[in-house]
Short mmCIF file of C-alpha atoms in Angstrom, two decimals:
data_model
loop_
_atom_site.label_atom_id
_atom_site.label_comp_id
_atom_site.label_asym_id
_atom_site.label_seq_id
_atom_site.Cartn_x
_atom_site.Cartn_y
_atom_site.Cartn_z
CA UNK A 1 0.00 0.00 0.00
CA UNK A 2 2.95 2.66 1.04
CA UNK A 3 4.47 1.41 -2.45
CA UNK A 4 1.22 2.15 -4.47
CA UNK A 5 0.71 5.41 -2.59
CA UNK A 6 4.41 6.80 -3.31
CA UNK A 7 3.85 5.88 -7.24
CA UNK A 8 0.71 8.17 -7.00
CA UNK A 9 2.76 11.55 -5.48
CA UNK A 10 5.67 10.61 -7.83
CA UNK A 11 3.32 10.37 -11.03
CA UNK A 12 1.38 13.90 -9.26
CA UNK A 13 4.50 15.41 -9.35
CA UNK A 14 5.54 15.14 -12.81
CA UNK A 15 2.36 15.49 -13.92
CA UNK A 16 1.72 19.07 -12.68
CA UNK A 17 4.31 20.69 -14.72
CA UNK A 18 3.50 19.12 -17.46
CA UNK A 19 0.05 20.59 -16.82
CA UNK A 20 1.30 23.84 -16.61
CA UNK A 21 3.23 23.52 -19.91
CA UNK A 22 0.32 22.99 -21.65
CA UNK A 23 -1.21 26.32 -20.51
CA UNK A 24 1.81 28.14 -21.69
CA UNK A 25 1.79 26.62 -25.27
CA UNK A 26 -0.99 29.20 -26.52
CA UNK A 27 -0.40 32.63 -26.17
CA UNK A 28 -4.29 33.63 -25.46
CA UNK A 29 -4.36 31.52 -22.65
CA UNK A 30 -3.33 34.25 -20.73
CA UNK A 31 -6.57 36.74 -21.36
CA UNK A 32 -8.74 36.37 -18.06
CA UNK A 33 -9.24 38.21 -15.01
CA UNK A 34 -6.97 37.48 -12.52
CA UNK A 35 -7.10 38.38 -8.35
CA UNK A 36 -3.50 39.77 -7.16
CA UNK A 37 -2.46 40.37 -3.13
CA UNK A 38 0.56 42.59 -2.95
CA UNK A 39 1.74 42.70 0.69
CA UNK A 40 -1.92 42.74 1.64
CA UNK A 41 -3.34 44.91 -1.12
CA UNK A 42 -5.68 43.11 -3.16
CA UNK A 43 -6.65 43.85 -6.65
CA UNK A 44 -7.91 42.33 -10.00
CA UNK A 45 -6.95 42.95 -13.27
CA UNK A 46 -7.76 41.97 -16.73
CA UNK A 47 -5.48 40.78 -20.23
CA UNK A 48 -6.82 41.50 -23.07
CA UNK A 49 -5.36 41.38 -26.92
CA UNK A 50 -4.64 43.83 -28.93
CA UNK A 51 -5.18 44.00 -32.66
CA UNK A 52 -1.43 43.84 -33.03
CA UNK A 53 -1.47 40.36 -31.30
CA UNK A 54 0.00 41.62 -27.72
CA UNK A 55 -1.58 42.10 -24.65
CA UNK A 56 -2.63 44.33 -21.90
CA UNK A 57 -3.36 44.71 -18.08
CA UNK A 58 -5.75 46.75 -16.71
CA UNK A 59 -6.54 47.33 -13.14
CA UNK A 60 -10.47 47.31 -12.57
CA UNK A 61 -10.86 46.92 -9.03
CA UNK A 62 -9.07 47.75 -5.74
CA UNK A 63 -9.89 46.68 -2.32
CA UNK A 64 -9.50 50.03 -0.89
CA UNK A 65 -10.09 52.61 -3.46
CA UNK A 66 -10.70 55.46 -1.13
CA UNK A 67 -8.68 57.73 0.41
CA UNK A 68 -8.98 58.16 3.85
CA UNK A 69 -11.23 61.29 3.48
CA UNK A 70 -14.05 58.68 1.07
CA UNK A 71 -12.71 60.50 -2.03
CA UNK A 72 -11.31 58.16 -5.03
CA UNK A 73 -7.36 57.76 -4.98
CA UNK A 74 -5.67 58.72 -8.07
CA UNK A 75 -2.60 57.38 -9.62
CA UNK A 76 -0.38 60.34 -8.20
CA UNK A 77 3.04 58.07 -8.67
CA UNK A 78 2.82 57.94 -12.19
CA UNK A 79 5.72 59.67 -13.74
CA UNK A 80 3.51 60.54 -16.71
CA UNK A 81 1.70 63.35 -14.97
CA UNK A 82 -0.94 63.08 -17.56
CA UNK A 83 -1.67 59.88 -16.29
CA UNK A 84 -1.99 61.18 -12.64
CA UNK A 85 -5.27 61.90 -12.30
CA UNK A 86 -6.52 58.33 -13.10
CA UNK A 87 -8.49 56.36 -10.67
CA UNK A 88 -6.05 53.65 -9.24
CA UNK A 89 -8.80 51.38 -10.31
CA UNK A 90 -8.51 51.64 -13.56
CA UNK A 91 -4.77 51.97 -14.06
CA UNK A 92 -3.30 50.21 -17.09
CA UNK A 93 -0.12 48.37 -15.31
CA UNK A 94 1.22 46.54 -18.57
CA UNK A 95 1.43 47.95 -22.29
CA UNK A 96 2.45 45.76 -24.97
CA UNK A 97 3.24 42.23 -23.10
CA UNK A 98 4.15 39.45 -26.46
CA UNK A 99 3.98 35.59 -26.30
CA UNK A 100 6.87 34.26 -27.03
CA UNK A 101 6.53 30.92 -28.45
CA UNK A 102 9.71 28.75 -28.14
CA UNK A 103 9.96 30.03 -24.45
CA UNK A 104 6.28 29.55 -24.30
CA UNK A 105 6.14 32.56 -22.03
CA UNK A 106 5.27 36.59 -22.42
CA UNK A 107 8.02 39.27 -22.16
CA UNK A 108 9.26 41.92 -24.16
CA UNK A 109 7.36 44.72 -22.04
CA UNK A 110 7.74 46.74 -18.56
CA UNK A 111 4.94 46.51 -15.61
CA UNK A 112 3.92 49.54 -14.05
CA UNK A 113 3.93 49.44 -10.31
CA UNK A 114 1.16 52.48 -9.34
CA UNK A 115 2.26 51.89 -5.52
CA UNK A 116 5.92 53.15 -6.12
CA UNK A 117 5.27 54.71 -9.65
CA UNK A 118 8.12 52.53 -11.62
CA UNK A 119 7.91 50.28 -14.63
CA UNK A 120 10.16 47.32 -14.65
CA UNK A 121 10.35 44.36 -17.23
CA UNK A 122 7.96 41.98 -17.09
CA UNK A 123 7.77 38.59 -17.72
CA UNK A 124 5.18 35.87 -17.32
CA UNK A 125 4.54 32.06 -17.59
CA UNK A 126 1.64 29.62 -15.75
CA UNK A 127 2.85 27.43 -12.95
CA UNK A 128 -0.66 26.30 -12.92
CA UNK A 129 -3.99 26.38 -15.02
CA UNK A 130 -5.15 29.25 -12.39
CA UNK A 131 -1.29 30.71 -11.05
CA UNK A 132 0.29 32.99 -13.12
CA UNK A 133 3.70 33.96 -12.17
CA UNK A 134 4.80 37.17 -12.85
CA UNK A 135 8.51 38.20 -12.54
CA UNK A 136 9.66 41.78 -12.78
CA UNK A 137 12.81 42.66 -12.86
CA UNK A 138 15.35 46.40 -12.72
CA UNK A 139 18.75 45.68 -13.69
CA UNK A 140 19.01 42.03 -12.75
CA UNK A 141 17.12 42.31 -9.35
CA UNK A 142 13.66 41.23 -9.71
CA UNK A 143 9.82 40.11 -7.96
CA UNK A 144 8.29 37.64 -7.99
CA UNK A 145 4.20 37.85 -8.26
CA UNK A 146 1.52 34.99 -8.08
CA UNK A 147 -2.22 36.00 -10.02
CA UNK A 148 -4.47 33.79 -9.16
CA UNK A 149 -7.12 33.59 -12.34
CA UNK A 150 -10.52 34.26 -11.62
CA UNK A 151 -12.41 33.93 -14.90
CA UNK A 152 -11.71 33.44 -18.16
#
C-alpha cells in the first residue's frame, strides 16, 4: 500500500508541470481576469489582446479605493503626470506584453507598479492552469508575483 501510494505523489509530481506547460503553449491563454495580493493589497486585473497580437493589463478593481477622506485615490506616482489623475482602479499596469513561443512565455514589455510609480520588465509564464507567475525585474534584481485567475 505505502508502495502504491508513493507511485501516486511521484506520477502527481511530474504530472503538474506538465500541466502547466500545456497552458503556456498558446499565447491567449493568458486573457482572463486574474485576483492579485501585494503585501496585503488586493486587486484584480484583466489581459486582453490587442489588434497587433500583444496584450494588456488593466486594473479594474481595488480593495480600498478610497482615500482616507471617502474620495477616489488617483494614480499620483505615475511619472507621466498626464496619467496622474486616473483612478487607481482603472490603471493600465502593462502595455504591450508578447507571447513568445519557443519560451512559451510573455516578455518583451515593462509593468507599471502604481504603488511606487516605476515600470520594470515583465515577464510571465503559468505554474498552474489558475497561477500565473509574474517576474519583474530592474537591472538584474527582480519580484516575484503569483495572479491567481478568476475567470476566463
Amino acid at each position: 500500500m505505502k508502495k502504491f501510494v508513493l507511485s501516486i505523489l511521484v506520477a502527481l509530481a511530474f504530472a503538474l508541470p506538465a500541466m502547466a506547460q500545456g497552458i503556456n503553449d498558446k499565447g491567449d491563454n493568458i486573457i482572463g481576469e486574474y485576483l492579485t495580493d501585494r503585501g496585503g493589497s488586493k486587486s484584480k486585473v484583466r489581459v486582453t489582446k490587442n489588434a497587433d497580437g500583444s496584450y494588456d493589463v488593466q486594473v479594474f478593481w481595488v480593495e480600498h479605493p478610497n482615500d482616507k477622506d471617502g474620495k477616489k485615490r488617483k494614480d499620483v506616482k505615475n511619472p507621466d503626470k498626464s496619467l496622474r489623475n486616473v483612478d487607481i482602479d482603472k490603471v493600465v499596469i502593462v502595455k504591450g506584453l508578447k507571447y513568445d513561443p519557443a519560451k512559451k512565455s510573455w516578455g518583451g514589455a515593462k509593468i507599471y507598479d502604481p504603488t511606487k510609480g516605476i515600470k520594470v520588465n515583465a515577464s510571465a509564464e503559468f505554474e498552474t492552469a489558475d497561477k500565473l507567475k509574474l517576474r519583474g525585474t530592474i537591472l538584474g534584481v527582480g519580484v516575484t508575483l503569483y495572479w491567481h485567475r478568476i475567470k476566463k
